[in-house]
Tab-separated table of C-alpha atoms in Angstrom:
chain	number	residue	atom	x	y	z
A	235	GLU	CA	17.871	-24.483	25.077
A	236	THR	CA	19.287	-22.932	22.162
A	237	GLY	CA	22.556	-22.215	24.256
A	238	VAL	CA	24.616	-24.507	22.295
A	239	THR	CA	23.329	-27.047	20.022
A	240	GLN	CA	23.377	-30.377	17.538
A	241	THR	CA	22.410	-32.351	15.062
A	242	PRO	CA	21.560	-35.089	15.046
A	243	ARG	CA	20.970	-36.322	18.344
A	244	HIS	CA	20.934	-39.902	17.939
A	245	LEU	CA	23.022	-41.541	14.852
A	246	VAL	CA	22.870	-44.890	13.292
A	247	MET	CA	25.255	-45.720	10.652
A	248	GLY	CA	27.774	-48.336	8.773
A	249	MET	CA	31.576	-48.850	9.575
A	250	THR	CA	31.695	-47.681	5.753
A	251	ASN	CA	29.245	-44.696	5.998
A	252	LYS	CA	30.670	-41.671	6.377
A	253	LYS	CA	28.719	-39.153	8.298
A	254	SER	CA	28.648	-35.415	9.697
A	255	LEU	CA	28.586	-34.280	13.724
A	256	LYS	CA	26.996	-30.660	13.212
A	257	CYS	CA	27.612	-28.339	16.497
A	258	GLU	CA	26.550	-24.674	16.922
A	259	GLN	CA	26.711	-21.975	19.256
A	260	HIS	CA	24.411	-19.294	19.845
A	261	LEU	CA	26.236	-17.556	22.704
A	262	GLY	CA	29.185	-15.397	21.044
A	263	HIS	CA	31.831	-18.216	22.376
A	264	ASN	CA	35.630	-18.431	20.649
A	265	ALA	CA	36.533	-21.791	21.029
A	266	MET	CA	34.719	-25.319	20.461
A	267	TYR	CA	35.520	-28.306	21.993
A	268	TRP	CA	34.624	-32.188	20.603
A	269	TYR	CA	34.185	-34.413	23.110
A	270	LYS	CA	33.902	-38.434	23.966
A	271	GLN	CA	32.566	-39.328	26.460
A	272	SER	CA	31.550	-43.825	26.161
A	273	ALA	CA	29.600	-45.176	29.282
A	274	LYS	CA	31.407	-46.249	32.488
A	275	LYS	CA	34.315	-43.308	30.931
A	276	PRO	CA	35.046	-39.541	32.207
A	277	LEU	CA	35.018	-37.088	29.414
A	278	GLU	CA	37.514	-38.018	26.598
A	279	LEU	CA	38.690	-33.836	25.082
A	280	MET	CA	39.299	-34.743	21.545
A	281	PHE	CA	39.887	-31.498	19.433
A	282	VAL	CA	39.732	-27.414	20.296
A	283	TYR	CA	39.403	-24.900	18.082
A	284	SER	CA	40.038	-21.510	19.568
A	285	LEU	CA	39.411	-18.043	17.171
A	286	GLU	CA	38.241	-20.817	13.938
A	287	GLU	CA	41.759	-22.379	14.740
A	288	ARG	CA	42.852	-26.170	15.647
A	289	VAL	CA	45.280	-25.649	19.275
A	290	GLU	CA	44.707	-29.373	20.371
A	291	ASN	CA	43.889	-32.675	18.979
A	292	ASN	CA	44.607	-35.287	21.477
A	293	SER	CA	45.936	-38.297	19.682
A	294	VAL	CA	42.379	-39.083	17.739
A	295	PRO	CA	42.620	-41.894	14.943
A	296	SER	CA	42.372	-39.543	11.142
A	297	ARG	CA	39.056	-41.067	10.889
A	298	PHE	CA	37.329	-38.114	12.649
A	299	SER	CA	37.918	-35.500	10.535
A	300	PRO	CA	36.428	-31.984	12.190
A	301	GLU	CA	35.404	-28.284	11.308
A	302	CYS	CA	35.572	-25.445	12.130
A	303	PRO	CA	34.481	-22.530	9.515
A	304	ASN	CA	33.364	-19.913	11.164
A	305	SER	CA	33.467	-19.055	15.668
A	306	SER	CA	29.756	-20.345	15.653
A	307	HIS	CA	29.827	-23.551	13.977
A	308	LEU	CA	31.437	-26.982	14.009
A	309	PHE	CA	32.007	-29.880	12.089
A	310	LEU	CA	32.829	-34.175	12.933
A	311	HIS	CA	32.837	-35.703	9.800
A	312	LEU	CA	33.390	-39.277	10.721
A	313	HIS	CA	33.935	-42.238	8.120
A	314	THR	CA	35.009	-46.114	8.146
A	315	LEU	CA	34.208	-45.963	11.836
A	316	GLN	CA	34.188	-48.986	13.960
A	317	PRO	CA	31.670	-50.500	16.434
A	318	GLU	CA	34.296	-49.014	19.366
A	319	ASP	CA	33.468	-45.762	18.531
A	320	SER	CA	29.738	-45.747	19.088
A	321	ALA	CA	29.498	-43.194	21.890
A	322	LEU	CA	27.546	-39.802	23.039
A	323	TYR	CA	29.791	-37.000	21.016
A	324	LEU	CA	29.433	-34.222	22.919
A	325	CYS	CA	30.694	-30.633	21.516
A	326	ALA	CA	31.304	-27.644	24.839
A	327	SER	CA	31.816	-23.417	23.519
A	328	SER	CA	33.109	-21.304	25.753
A	329	GLN	CA	35.263	-17.804	26.162
A	330	GLY	CA	38.509	-18.770	25.673
A	331	THR	CA	40.296	-21.820	26.129
A	332	GLU	CA	40.557	-21.483	30.179
A	333	GLU	CA	37.184	-19.892	30.528
A	334	THR	CA	33.507	-22.289	31.905
A	335	GLN	CA	32.311	-24.593	28.299
A	336	TYR	CA	28.806	-24.566	28.235
A	337	PHE	CA	27.837	-28.377	27.023
A	338	GLY	CA	25.304	-29.260	23.528
A	339	PRO	CA	23.005	-32.464	24.274
A	340	GLY	CA	25.139	-34.302	22.722
A	341	THR	CA	24.819	-36.980	19.326
A	342	ARG	CA	24.695	-40.528	20.758
A	343	LEU	CA	26.605	-42.643	17.485
A	344	LEU	CA	25.865	-46.151	17.257
A	345	VAL	CA	28.446	-48.030	14.872
A	346	LEU	CA	27.019	-51.166	14.009
B	157	GLY	CA	50.401	-30.610	31.199
B	158	GLU	CA	47.733	-31.267	34.634
B	159	ASN	CA	46.499	-34.510	35.666
B	160	VAL	CA	42.836	-34.420	37.497
B	161	GLU	CA	42.605	-37.109	39.867
B	162	GLN	CA	39.244	-37.516	41.723
B	163	HIS	CA	37.492	-39.710	44.260
B	164	PRO	CA	35.979	-41.688	45.563
B	165	SER	CA	34.010	-43.092	41.100
B	166	THR	CA	30.655	-44.014	43.436
B	167	LEU	CA	28.960	-42.614	46.262
B	168	SER	CA	25.696	-43.441	47.645
B	169	VAL	CA	24.124	-40.982	50.695
B	170	GLN	CA	20.213	-40.945	52.333
B	171	GLU	CA	18.463	-38.772	51.739
B	172	GLY	CA	19.090	-35.218	54.101
B	173	ASP	CA	22.973	-36.476	54.737
B	174	SER	CA	26.042	-33.763	53.323
B	175	ALA	CA	28.092	-34.931	50.255
B	176	VAL	CA	31.601	-34.487	49.155
B	177	ILE	CA	33.181	-35.598	46.655
B	178	LYS	CA	37.785	-34.488	46.615
B	179	CYS	CA	39.501	-34.311	43.582
B	180	THR	CA	43.679	-32.808	43.493
B	181	TYR	CA	45.120	-31.225	40.231
B	182	SER	CA	48.903	-31.366	39.270
B	183	ASP	CA	49.881	-28.021	37.724
B	184	SER	CA	49.740	-25.593	39.991
B	185	ALA	CA	48.674	-22.658	37.746
B	186	SER	CA	45.271	-23.369	37.276
B	187	ASN	CA	43.283	-21.310	38.367
B	188	TYR	CA	40.019	-21.292	37.606
B	189	PHE	CA	37.710	-25.158	38.749
B	190	PRO	CA	33.862	-25.909	37.502
B	191	TRP	CA	31.940	-28.604	38.889
B	192	TYR	CA	29.417	-30.031	36.036
B	193	LYS	CA	26.768	-32.326	37.398
B	194	GLN	CA	24.840	-34.305	33.868
B	195	GLU	CA	21.803	-36.574	34.524
B	196	LEU	CA	21.396	-39.552	32.950
B	197	GLY	CA	20.521	-38.750	29.208
B	198	LYS	CA	21.286	-35.121	29.026
B	199	ARG	CA	24.055	-32.367	28.634
B	200	PRO	CA	26.769	-32.035	31.299
B	201	GLN	CA	26.149	-27.992	32.972
B	202	LEU	CA	27.678	-26.176	35.314
B	203	ILE	CA	26.683	-26.305	38.975
B	204	ILE	CA	28.773	-23.863	40.762
B	205	ASP	CA	32.864	-23.204	40.147
B	206	ILE	CA	36.135	-21.893	41.932
B	207	ARG	CA	39.252	-18.859	40.912
B	208	SER	CA	41.922	-19.573	42.456
B	209	ASN	CA	41.679	-16.380	44.442
B	210	VAL	CA	39.056	-17.172	47.195
B	211	GLY	CA	39.330	-20.168	48.627
B	212	GLU	CA	35.686	-21.483	48.678
B	213	LYS	CA	31.919	-20.478	47.689
B	214	LYS	CA	28.482	-21.811	48.417
B	215	ASP	CA	25.379	-20.932	46.877
B	216	GLN	CA	22.293	-22.952	48.777
B	217	ARG	CA	22.963	-26.197	49.617
B	218	ILE	CA	26.490	-26.373	47.714
B	219	ALA	CA	29.718	-24.914	48.111
B	220	VAL	CA	32.591	-25.751	47.009
B	221	THR	CA	36.465	-25.558	48.803
B	222	LEU	CA	39.370	-25.175	47.409
B	223	ASN	CA	43.140	-26.024	48.787
B	224	LYS	CA	45.636	-23.618	46.874
B	225	THR	CA	49.042	-25.341	48.713
B	226	ALA	CA	47.466	-28.684	48.924
B	227	LYS	CA	47.067	-28.632	44.931
B	228	HIS	CA	43.487	-30.208	45.970
B	229	PHE	CA	39.620	-28.746	45.899
B	230	SER	CA	35.676	-30.291	47.060
B	231	LEU	CA	32.293	-30.978	46.085
B	232	HIS	CA	30.612	-30.119	49.530
B	233	ILE	CA	26.494	-31.029	49.047
B	234	THR	CA	24.479	-30.171	52.370
B	235	GLU	CA	20.598	-32.150	52.825
B	236	THR	CA	20.902	-34.257	49.753
B	237	GLN	CA	17.709	-35.134	47.525
B	238	PRO	CA	17.019	-37.636	45.430
B	239	GLU	CA	17.478	-35.079	42.282
B	240	ASP	CA	20.570	-34.416	43.168
B	241	SER	CA	21.576	-38.338	42.516
B	242	ALA	CA	23.174	-37.386	39.403
B	243	VAL	CA	26.944	-37.705	37.470
B	244	TYR	CA	29.481	-34.881	38.687
B	245	PHE	CA	32.976	-33.670	37.242
B	246	CYS	CA	35.015	-31.750	38.443
B	247	ALA	CA	37.607	-30.571	36.267
B	248	ALA	CA	40.954	-27.648	36.327
B	249	SER	CA	42.400	-25.591	33.742
B	250	SER	CA	44.933	-22.439	33.620
B	251	ASN	CA	44.697	-19.258	31.071
B	252	THR	CA	48.581	-21.073	29.885
B	253	GLY	CA	46.619	-23.783	28.590
B	254	ASN	CA	43.845	-24.925	25.720
B	255	GLN	CA	41.899	-27.090	27.922
B	256	PHE	CA	40.083	-28.021	30.718
B	257	TYR	CA	40.971	-31.668	31.707
B	258	PHE	CA	38.035	-33.492	33.611
B	259	GLY	CA	37.347	-35.771	36.208
B	260	THR	CA	37.397	-38.893	35.388
B	261	GLY	CA	33.511	-38.723	37.024
B	262	THR	CA	31.722	-39.045	40.847
B	263	SER	CA	28.223	-41.573	40.639
B	264	LEU	CA	26.292	-40.326	43.000
B	265	THR	CA	22.739	-41.731	44.406
B	266	VAL	CA	21.031	-40.539	46.474
B	267	ILE	CA	18.523	-42.888	48.695
B	268	PRO	CA	14.987	-42.403	49.543
């Protein structure tokens, strides 16, 4: 599938590392999202970007820093993470924030 | 804000039987209700959706019903097959908000 892509697919990092997750959508959408999915927990919305502007930030710790340079790309910059931040990080996009969201394959993150 | 509740959290059915998953929502302004299926290790994918101007929508073995008065909607899967085994998420959104609100997920197991 080429609709929404994410890299890397897997990431192992230490608590002092800095890394970035990348999401790219090829659907011409104008809204993009970051979700965190932990084992046996519901999807947790982290950030919403609409027309390249952040419109939601659901009380996410500052060690997660999003960036949306254009409507096709979304980044999640990570620094000084904690082991409890280990999870699947999913990116999604939609045409309008009230419309169907299409998900990327996710980045499985392990923080040691 | 919106609050979406989903039941049951786990569901096991025999192959060929029907499965029903129910969601309730709190915001009467919500007008779009998608259902996502997430197979193990894969991304959530839209399987069916309904808007508030209709009460029922069907696609082969899958149907969704919406009761706006009671603020609940349900996913119905008939003639279940082992490949239907997955986690199913409901969601609600409105054109006055900036995000989807996801349910907590239902893990469906179809026993051959």
